[in-house]
Coordinates of C-alpha atoms in Angstrom, one line a residue:
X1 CA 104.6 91.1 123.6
X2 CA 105.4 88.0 121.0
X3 CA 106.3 86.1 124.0
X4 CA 103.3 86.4 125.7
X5 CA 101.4 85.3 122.6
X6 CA 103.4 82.6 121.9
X7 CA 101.8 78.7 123.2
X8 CA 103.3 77.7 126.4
X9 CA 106.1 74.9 126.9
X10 CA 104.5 71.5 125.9
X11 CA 101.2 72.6 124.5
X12 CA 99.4 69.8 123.1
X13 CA 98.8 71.4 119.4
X14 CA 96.7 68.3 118.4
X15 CA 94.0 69.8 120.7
X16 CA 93.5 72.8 118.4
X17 CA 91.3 72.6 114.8
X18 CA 93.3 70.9 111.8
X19 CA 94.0 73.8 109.8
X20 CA 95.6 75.5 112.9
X21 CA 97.9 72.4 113.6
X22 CA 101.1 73.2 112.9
X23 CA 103.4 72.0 109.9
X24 CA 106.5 72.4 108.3
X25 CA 105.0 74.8 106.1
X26 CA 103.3 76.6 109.2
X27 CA 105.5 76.9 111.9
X28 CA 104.2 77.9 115.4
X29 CA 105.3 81.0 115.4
X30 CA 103.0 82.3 112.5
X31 CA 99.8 83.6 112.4
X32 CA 98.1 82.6 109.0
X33 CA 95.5 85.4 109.3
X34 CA 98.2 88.3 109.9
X35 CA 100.8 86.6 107.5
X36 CA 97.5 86.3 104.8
X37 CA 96.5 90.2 105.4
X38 CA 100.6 91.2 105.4
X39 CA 100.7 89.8 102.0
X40 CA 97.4 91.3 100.8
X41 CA 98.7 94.8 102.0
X42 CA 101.7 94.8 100.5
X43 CA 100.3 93.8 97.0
X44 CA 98.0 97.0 98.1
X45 CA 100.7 99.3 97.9
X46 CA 102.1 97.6 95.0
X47 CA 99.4 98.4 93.4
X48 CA 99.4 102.1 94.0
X49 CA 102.3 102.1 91.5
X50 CA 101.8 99.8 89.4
X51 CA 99.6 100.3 87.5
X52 CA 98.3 103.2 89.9
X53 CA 101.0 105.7 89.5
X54 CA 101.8 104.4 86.1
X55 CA 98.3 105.9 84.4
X56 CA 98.7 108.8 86.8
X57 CA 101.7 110.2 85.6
X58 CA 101.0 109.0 82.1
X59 CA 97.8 110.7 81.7
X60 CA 98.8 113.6 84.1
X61 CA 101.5 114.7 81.7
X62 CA 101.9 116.6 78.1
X63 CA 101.0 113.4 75.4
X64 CA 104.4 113.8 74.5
X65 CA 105.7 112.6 77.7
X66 CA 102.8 109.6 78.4
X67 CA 105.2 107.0 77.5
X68 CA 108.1 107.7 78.9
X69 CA 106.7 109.2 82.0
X70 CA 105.1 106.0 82.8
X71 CA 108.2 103.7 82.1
X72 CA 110.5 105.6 84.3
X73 CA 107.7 104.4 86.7
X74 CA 107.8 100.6 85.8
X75 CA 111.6 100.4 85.7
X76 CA 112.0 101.9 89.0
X77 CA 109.5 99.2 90.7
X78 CA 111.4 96.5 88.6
X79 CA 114.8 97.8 89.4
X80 CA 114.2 98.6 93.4
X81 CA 112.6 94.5 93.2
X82 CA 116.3 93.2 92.0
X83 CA 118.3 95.4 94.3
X84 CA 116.1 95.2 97.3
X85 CA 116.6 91.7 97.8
X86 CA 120.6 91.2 96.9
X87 CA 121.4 94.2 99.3
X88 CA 119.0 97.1 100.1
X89 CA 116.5 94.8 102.6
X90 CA 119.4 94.0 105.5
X91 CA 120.9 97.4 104.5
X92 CA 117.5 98.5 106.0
X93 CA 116.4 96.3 108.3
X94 CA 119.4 93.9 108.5
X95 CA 122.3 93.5 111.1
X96 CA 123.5 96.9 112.4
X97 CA 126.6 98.4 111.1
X98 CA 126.2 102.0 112.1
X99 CA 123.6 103.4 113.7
X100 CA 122.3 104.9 111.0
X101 CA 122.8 101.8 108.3
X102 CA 123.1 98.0 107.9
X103 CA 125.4 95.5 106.8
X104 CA 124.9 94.4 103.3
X105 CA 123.8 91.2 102.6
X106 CA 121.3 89.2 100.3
X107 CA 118.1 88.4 101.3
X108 CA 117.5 85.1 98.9
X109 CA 118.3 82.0 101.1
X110 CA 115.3 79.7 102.0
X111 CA 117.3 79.3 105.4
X112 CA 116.6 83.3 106.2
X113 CA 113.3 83.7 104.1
X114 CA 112.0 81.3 106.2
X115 CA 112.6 82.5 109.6
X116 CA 110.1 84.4 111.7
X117 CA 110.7 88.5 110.6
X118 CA 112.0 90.6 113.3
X119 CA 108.6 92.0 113.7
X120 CA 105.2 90.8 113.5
X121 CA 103.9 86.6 113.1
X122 CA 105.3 86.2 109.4
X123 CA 108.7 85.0 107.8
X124 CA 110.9 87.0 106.2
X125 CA 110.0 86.2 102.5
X126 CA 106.5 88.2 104.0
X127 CA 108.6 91.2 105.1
X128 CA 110.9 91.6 102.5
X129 CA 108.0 92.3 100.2
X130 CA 105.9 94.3 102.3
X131 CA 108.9 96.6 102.6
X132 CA 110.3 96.5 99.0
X133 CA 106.7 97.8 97.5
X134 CA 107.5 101.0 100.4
X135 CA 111.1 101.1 98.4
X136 CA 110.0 100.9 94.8
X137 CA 106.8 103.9 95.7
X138 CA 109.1 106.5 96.9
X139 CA 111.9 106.1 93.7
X140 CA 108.4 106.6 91.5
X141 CA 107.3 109.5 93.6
X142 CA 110.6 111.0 93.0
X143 CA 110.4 110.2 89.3
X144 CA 107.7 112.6 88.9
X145 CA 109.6 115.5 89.7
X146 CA 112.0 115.1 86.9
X147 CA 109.2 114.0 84.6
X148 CA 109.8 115.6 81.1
X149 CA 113.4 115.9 80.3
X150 CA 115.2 113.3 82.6
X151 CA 117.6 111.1 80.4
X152 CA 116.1 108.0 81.1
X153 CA 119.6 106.4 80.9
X154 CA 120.6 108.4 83.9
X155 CA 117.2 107.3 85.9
X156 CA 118.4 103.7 85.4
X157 CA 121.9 104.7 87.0
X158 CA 120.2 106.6 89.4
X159 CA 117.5 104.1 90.8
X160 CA 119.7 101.2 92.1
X161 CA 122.4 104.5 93.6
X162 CA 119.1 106.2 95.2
X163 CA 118.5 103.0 97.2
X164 CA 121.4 102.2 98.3
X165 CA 123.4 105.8 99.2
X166 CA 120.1 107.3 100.4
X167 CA 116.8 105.1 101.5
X168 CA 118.7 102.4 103.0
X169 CA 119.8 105.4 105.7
X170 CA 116.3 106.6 106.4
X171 CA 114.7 103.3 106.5
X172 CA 117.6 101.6 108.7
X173 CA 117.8 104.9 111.1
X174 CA 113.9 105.6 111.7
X175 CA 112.4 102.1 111.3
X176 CA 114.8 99.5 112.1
X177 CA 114.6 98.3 115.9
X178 CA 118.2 99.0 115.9
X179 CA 118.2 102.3 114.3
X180 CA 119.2 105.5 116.0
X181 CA 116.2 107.9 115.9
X182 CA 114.1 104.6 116.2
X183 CA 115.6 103.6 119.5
X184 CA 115.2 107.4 120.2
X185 CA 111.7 107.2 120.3
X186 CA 110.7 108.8 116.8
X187 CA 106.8 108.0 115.7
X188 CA 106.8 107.6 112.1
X189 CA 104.2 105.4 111.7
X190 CA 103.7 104.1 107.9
X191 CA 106.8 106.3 106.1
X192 CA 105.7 109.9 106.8
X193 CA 109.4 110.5 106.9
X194 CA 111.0 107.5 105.1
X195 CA 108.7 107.8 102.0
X196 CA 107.1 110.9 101.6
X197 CA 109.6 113.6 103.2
X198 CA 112.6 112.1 101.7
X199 CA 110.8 111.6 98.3
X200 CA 109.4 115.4 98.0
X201 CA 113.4 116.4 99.0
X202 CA 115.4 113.9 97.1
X203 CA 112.6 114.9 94.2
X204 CA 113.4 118.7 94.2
X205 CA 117.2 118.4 94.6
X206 CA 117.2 116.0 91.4
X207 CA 115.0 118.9 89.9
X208 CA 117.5 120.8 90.7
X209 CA 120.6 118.9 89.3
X210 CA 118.7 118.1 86.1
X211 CA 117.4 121.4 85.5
X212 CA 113.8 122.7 83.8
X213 CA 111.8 121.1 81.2
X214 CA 111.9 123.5 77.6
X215 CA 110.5 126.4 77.3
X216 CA 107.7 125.7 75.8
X217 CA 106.6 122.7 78.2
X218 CA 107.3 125.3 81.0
X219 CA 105.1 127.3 79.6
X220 CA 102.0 124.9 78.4
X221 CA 102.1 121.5 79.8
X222 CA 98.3 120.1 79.3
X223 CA 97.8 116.5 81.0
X224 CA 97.0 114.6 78.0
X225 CA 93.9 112.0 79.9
X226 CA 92.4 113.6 82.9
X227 CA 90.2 110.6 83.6
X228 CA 93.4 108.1 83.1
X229 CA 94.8 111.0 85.7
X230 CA 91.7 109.8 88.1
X231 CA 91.9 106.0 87.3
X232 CA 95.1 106.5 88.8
X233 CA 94.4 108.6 91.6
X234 CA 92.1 106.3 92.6
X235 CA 93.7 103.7 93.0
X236 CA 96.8 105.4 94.9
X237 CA 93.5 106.4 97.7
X238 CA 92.3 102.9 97.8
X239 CA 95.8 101.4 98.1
X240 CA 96.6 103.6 101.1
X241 CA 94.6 100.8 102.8
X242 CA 97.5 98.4 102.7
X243 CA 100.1 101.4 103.0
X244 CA 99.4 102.3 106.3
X245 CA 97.1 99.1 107.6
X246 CA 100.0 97.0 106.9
X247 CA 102.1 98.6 109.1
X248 CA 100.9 97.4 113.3
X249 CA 102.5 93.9 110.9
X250 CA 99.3 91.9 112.3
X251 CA 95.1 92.2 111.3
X252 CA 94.2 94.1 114.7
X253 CA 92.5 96.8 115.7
X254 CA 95.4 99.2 115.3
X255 CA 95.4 98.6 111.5
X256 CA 91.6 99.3 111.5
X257 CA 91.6 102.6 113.4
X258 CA 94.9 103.4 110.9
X259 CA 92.8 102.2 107.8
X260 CA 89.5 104.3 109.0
X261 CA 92.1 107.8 109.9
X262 CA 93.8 107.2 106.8
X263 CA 90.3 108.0 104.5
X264 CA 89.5 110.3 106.9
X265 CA 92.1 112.6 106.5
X266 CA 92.4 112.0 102.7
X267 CA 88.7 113.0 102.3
X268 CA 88.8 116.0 104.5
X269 CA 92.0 117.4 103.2
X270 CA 90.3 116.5 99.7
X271 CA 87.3 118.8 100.7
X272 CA 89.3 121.4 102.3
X273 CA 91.8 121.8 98.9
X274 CA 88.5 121.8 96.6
X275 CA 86.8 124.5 99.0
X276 CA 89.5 126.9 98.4
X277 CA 89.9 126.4 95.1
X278 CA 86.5 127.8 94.6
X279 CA 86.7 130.9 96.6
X280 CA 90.1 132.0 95.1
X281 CA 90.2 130.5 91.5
X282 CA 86.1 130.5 90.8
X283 CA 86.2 126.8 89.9
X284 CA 86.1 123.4 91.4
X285 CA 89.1 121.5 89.7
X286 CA 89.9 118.2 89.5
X287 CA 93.3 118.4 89.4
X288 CA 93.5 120.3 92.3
X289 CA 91.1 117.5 94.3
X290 CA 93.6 115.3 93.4
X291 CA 96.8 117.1 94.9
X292 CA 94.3 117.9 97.9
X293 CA 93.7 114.2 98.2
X294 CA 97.4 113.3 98.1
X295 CA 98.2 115.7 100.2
X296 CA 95.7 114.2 103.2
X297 CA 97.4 110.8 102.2
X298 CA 100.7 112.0 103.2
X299 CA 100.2 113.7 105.8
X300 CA 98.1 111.3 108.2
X301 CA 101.1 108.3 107.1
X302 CA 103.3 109.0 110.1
X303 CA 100.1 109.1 112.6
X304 CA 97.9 106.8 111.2
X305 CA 97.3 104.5 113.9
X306 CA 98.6 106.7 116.8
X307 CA 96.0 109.4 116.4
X308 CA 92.6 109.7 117.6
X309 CA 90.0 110.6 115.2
X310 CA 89.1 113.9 115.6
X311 CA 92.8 114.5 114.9
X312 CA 92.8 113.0 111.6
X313 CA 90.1 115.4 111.0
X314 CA 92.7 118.4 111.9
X315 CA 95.4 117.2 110.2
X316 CA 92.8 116.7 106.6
X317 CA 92.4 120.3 107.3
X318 CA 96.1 121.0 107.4
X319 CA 97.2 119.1 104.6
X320 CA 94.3 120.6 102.4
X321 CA 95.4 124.3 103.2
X322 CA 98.9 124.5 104.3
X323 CA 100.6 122.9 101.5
X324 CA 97.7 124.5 99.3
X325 CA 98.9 127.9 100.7
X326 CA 103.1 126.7 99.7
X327 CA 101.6 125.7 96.5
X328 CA 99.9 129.1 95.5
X329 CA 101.3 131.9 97.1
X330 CA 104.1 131.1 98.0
X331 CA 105.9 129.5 95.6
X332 CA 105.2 132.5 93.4
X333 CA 107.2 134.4 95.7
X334 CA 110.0 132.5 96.1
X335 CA 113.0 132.5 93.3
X336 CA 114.4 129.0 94.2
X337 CA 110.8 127.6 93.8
X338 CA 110.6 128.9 90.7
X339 CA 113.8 128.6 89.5
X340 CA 113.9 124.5 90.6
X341 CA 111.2 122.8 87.8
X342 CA 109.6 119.8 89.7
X343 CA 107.4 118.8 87.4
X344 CA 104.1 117.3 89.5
X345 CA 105.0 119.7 92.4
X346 CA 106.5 116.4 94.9
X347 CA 108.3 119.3 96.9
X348 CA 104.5 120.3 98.2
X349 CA 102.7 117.1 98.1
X350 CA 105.1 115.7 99.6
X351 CA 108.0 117.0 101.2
X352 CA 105.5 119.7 102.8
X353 CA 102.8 117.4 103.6
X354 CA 104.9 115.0 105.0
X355 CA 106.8 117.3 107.5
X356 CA 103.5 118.7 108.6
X357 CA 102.2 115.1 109.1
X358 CA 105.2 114.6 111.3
X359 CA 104.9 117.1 113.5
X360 CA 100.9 117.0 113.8
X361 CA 102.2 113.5 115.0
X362 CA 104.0 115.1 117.4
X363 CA 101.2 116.9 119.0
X364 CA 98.8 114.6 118.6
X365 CA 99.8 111.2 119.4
X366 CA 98.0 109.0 121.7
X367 CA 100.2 107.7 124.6
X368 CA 97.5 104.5 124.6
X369 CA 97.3 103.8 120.9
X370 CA 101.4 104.2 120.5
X371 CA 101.6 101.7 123.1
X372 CA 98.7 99.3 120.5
X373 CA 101.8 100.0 118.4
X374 CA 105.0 99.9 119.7
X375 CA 104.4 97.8 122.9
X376 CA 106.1 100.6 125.3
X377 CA 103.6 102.0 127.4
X378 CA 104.8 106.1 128.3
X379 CA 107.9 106.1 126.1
X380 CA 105.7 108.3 122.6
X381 CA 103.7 110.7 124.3
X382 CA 102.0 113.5 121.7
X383 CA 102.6 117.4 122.9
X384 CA 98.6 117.9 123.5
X385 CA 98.8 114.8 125.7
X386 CA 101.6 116.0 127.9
X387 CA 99.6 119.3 128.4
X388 CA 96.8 116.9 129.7
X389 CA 98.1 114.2 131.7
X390 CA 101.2 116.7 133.2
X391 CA 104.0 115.0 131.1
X392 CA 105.0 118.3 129.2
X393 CA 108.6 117.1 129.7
X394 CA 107.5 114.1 127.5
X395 CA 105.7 115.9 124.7
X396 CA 108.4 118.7 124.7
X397 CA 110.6 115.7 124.0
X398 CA 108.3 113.7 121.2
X399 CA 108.6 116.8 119.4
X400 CA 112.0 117.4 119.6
X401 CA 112.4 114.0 118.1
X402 CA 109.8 114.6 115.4
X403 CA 112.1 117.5 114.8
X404 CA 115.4 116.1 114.4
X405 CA 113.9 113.9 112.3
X406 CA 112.9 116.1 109.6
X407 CA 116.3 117.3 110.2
X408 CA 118.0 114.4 109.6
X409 CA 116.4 113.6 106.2
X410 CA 116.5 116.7 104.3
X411 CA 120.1 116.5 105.2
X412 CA 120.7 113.1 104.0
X413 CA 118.4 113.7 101.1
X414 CA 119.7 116.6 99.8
X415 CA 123.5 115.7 100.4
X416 CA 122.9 111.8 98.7
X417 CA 120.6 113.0 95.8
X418 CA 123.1 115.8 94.9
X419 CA 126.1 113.6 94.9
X420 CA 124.1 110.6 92.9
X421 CA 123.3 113.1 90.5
X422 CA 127.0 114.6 90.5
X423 CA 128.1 110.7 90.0
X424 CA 125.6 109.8 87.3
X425 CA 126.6 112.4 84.7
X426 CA 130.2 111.4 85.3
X427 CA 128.6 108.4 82.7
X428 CA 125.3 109.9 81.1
X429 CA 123.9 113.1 81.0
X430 CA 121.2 114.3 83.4
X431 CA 119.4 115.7 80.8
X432 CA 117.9 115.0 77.1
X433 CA 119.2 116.8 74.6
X434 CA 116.4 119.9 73.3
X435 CA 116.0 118.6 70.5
X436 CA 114.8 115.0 72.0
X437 CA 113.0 117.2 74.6
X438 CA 111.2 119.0 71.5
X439 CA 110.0 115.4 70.6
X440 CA 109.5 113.7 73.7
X441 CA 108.8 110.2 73.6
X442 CA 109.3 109.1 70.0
X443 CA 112.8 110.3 70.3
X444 CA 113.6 108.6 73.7
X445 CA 111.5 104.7 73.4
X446 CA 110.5 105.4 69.5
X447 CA 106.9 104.6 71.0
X448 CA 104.1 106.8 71.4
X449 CA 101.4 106.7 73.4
X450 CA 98.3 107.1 71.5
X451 CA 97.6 105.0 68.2
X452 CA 94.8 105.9 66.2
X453 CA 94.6 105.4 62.9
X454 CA 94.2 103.0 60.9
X455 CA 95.1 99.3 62.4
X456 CA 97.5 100.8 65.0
X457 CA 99.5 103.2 62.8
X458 CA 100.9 105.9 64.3
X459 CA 98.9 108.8 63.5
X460 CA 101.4 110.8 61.1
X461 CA 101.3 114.7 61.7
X462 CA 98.9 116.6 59.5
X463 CA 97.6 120.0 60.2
X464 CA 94.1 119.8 61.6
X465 CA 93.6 116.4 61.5
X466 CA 95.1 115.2 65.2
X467 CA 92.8 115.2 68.4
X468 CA 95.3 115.5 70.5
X469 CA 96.1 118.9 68.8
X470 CA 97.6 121.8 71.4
X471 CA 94.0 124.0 70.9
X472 CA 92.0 120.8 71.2
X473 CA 93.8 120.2 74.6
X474 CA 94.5 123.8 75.5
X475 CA 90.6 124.2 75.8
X476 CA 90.3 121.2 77.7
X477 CA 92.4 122.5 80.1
X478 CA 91.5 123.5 83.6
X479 CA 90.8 127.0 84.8
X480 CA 93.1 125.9 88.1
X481 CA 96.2 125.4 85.5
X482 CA 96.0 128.5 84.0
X483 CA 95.8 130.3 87.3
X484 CA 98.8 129.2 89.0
X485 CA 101.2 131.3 86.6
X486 CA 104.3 129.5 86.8
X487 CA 103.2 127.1 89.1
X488 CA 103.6 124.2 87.3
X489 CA 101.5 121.1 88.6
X490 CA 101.0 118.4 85.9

């Protein structure tokens, strides 16, 4: 389709307005308005974790645990930045190597930066960052299910392995043009699979690896700054404007009808999580608006701009109840749910929501708005759309693909995270020690989170005298908490 758009063989480019005239600095090729919004959505998404999920975790988690809770999410964005453009961008979207991977090399050089990206009217410099703010989201996203305990020495090791043993896989085999499931025909539109899926797994399995928080956080882990919580939520929803309007890589009408679905499906799910909240629990919480609302978010990713409307409605309803339903009953049920600690429940909000998303995509997806997207008309053909038009071989096969590929990245997930864990305490333990865990972030940064007293003095222990006290926040604490049993949230 490029081709078609491009100007034809000795057109007169004096003939157009002078800030369309190309220059050295604006090559032919580009389009100022889709390079301009490319940028804007990627510092969108940026934005969702830093500062969004930065104040999230940090004022979704015991007071303890603001401080570090919140670093382990600024190193990981600084830390995926540095390795993203020495090796993990070609790994991903680079020269083929495998089918499932690419060949390492740097993405630096003004020479590549430069050039027109392998998708969409942008360079590369564009790209790169659009697709490093994907990277650094899904290591913070796993970060919160080890919140609490994690050794923060071993989540610097781990970041930069993550990357390159595990996400470089996904990203190369589901979104590269070269990739095997990719070229297959798989529909993951904005990282339904690449993000969220392998997040929620890789998430749990390093749960697993690093084992629970103590006891006693088990047991009572009261978020320390529900509104911070919001602030942050808030600004993970508005975000998801760039994080799946970014992806048709040009300011069209696909990226509109993706925006519009996206807050569709966010709200509804939102509603639907709320809703049965109150029937079950008696009480509207906040905290559980907030999982119902990430929940919607992950779910309509892989479909965003593929899906009718109505269907974004269905899958809000979906997200807000099925995962709800995971969450509720039946991780109460389960021993290796309960026995795994993941500390702000990633296995549901994500892993869950994000293999529902995918095969809601599946049955959903447009044949006319996949081809808006991927410029092959008959080749992504949604189940319910076979049905109708008499292509039920085609749908049959969508979903098979949609299939596989949840297949393929638990696999991946839970082999790589296992072994990067099993290679990290070769150096560092997983783990604090309990008696750091007892103390939380003064013994891991000697920082805390809350000063007040005085002209910035810590505020020394003193019975009765603290705000923050456990019975001070123990009666601020939601009804929807203390409900769940041992279904840790936040």
């Amino acid at each position: 389709m490029s081709n078609l758009l491009s100007p034809p063989a000795g057109f007169n480019f004096s003939q157009l307005p002078s800030n369309l005239i190309p220059d050295d600095a604006n090559p032919p090729w580009m389009s100022k308005g889709d390079n301009a919004w490319q940028l804007v959505a990627a510092t969108l998404v940026g934005l969702q974790s830093v500062p969004g999920l930065i104040i999230l975790y940090g004022g979704a988690v015991k007071k303890k645990w603001a401080v570090n809770s919140a670093f382990m999410a600024l190193y990981a964005f600084a830390c995926v930045l540095l390795c993203w453009v020495c090796w993990g961008y070609r790994m991903s979207f680079g020269e083929k190597l495998i089918p499932i991977w690419g060949k390492v090399n740097v993405a630096l050089e003004q020479d590549y930066l430069f050039h027109q990206a392998f998708l969409g009217k942008f360079p590369n410099a564009t790209m790169v960052f659009f697709q490093f703010v994907f990277a650094a989201i899904t290591l913070i996203l796993i970060a919160g299910a080890v919140l609490g305990r994690m050794n923060f020495y071993a989540w610097m090791l781990f970041v930069p392995l993550w990357l390159t043993f595990s996400y470089t896989f996904g990203a190369y085999t589901i979104w590269s043009t070269g990739g095997r499931l990719s070229v297959a025909g798989i529909i993951d539109y904005s990282g339904g699979y690449v993000i969220h899926l392998s997040s929620g797994v890789a998430g749990f399995t390093a749960a697993y690896w690093v084992g629970p928080r103590s006891t006693k956080d088990r047991e009572r882990f009261p978020p320390n700054n529900i509104l911070l919580m919001l602030a942050g939520a808030g600004l993970l929803w508005m975000g998801w404007t760039g994080f799946n309007g970014g992806d048709p890589y040009q300011a069209g009408v696909d990226a509109s009808l993706a925006v519009l679905n996206t807050h569709v499906a966010a709200a509804t799910s939102l509603l639907t999580w709320l809703i049965l909240d109150v029937i079950f629990f008696g009480k509207p919480s906040v905290i559980g608006a907030v999982q119902g609302m990430i929940t919607g978010l992950v779910a309509i990713t892989p479909a965003a701009g593929v899906v009718q409307g109505w269907a974004a409605i269905v899958i809000g309803l979906c997200s807000g109840s099925i995962p709800w339903f995971t969450m509720m009953v039946v991780h109460k049920k389960s021993e290796l749910l309960q026995k795994v600690d993941d500390t702000m429940a990633v296995f549901h909000t994500h892993a869950v929501a994000g293999c529902l998303g995918g095969i809601l995509t599946g049955l959903f997806a447009n044949p006319k708005l996949c081809y808006l997207f991927y410029g092959n008309y008959n080749n992504y053909y949604g189940l319910l759309y076979g049905f109708h038009d008499g292509q039920i071989h085609k749908g049959f096969r969508q979903m098979g693909l949609q299939l596989l590929g949840i297949l393929f990245v638990v696999v991946l997930n839970v082999v790589m995270t296992s072994l990067v864990c099993l290679i990290v305490q070769l150096f560092v333990p997983l783990r604090m020690s309990e008696e750091d865990m007892e103390i939380g972030d003064e013994a891991a940064h000697g920082e805390e989170a809350y000063a007040i007293w005085g002209q910035g003095d810590r505020l020394e222990k003193s019975a009765g005298f603290s705000a923050y006290n456990d019975d001070t926040a123990g009666a601020a604490r939601s009804t929807y908490n203390t409900s769940r049993s041992q279904v840790e949230m936040v």
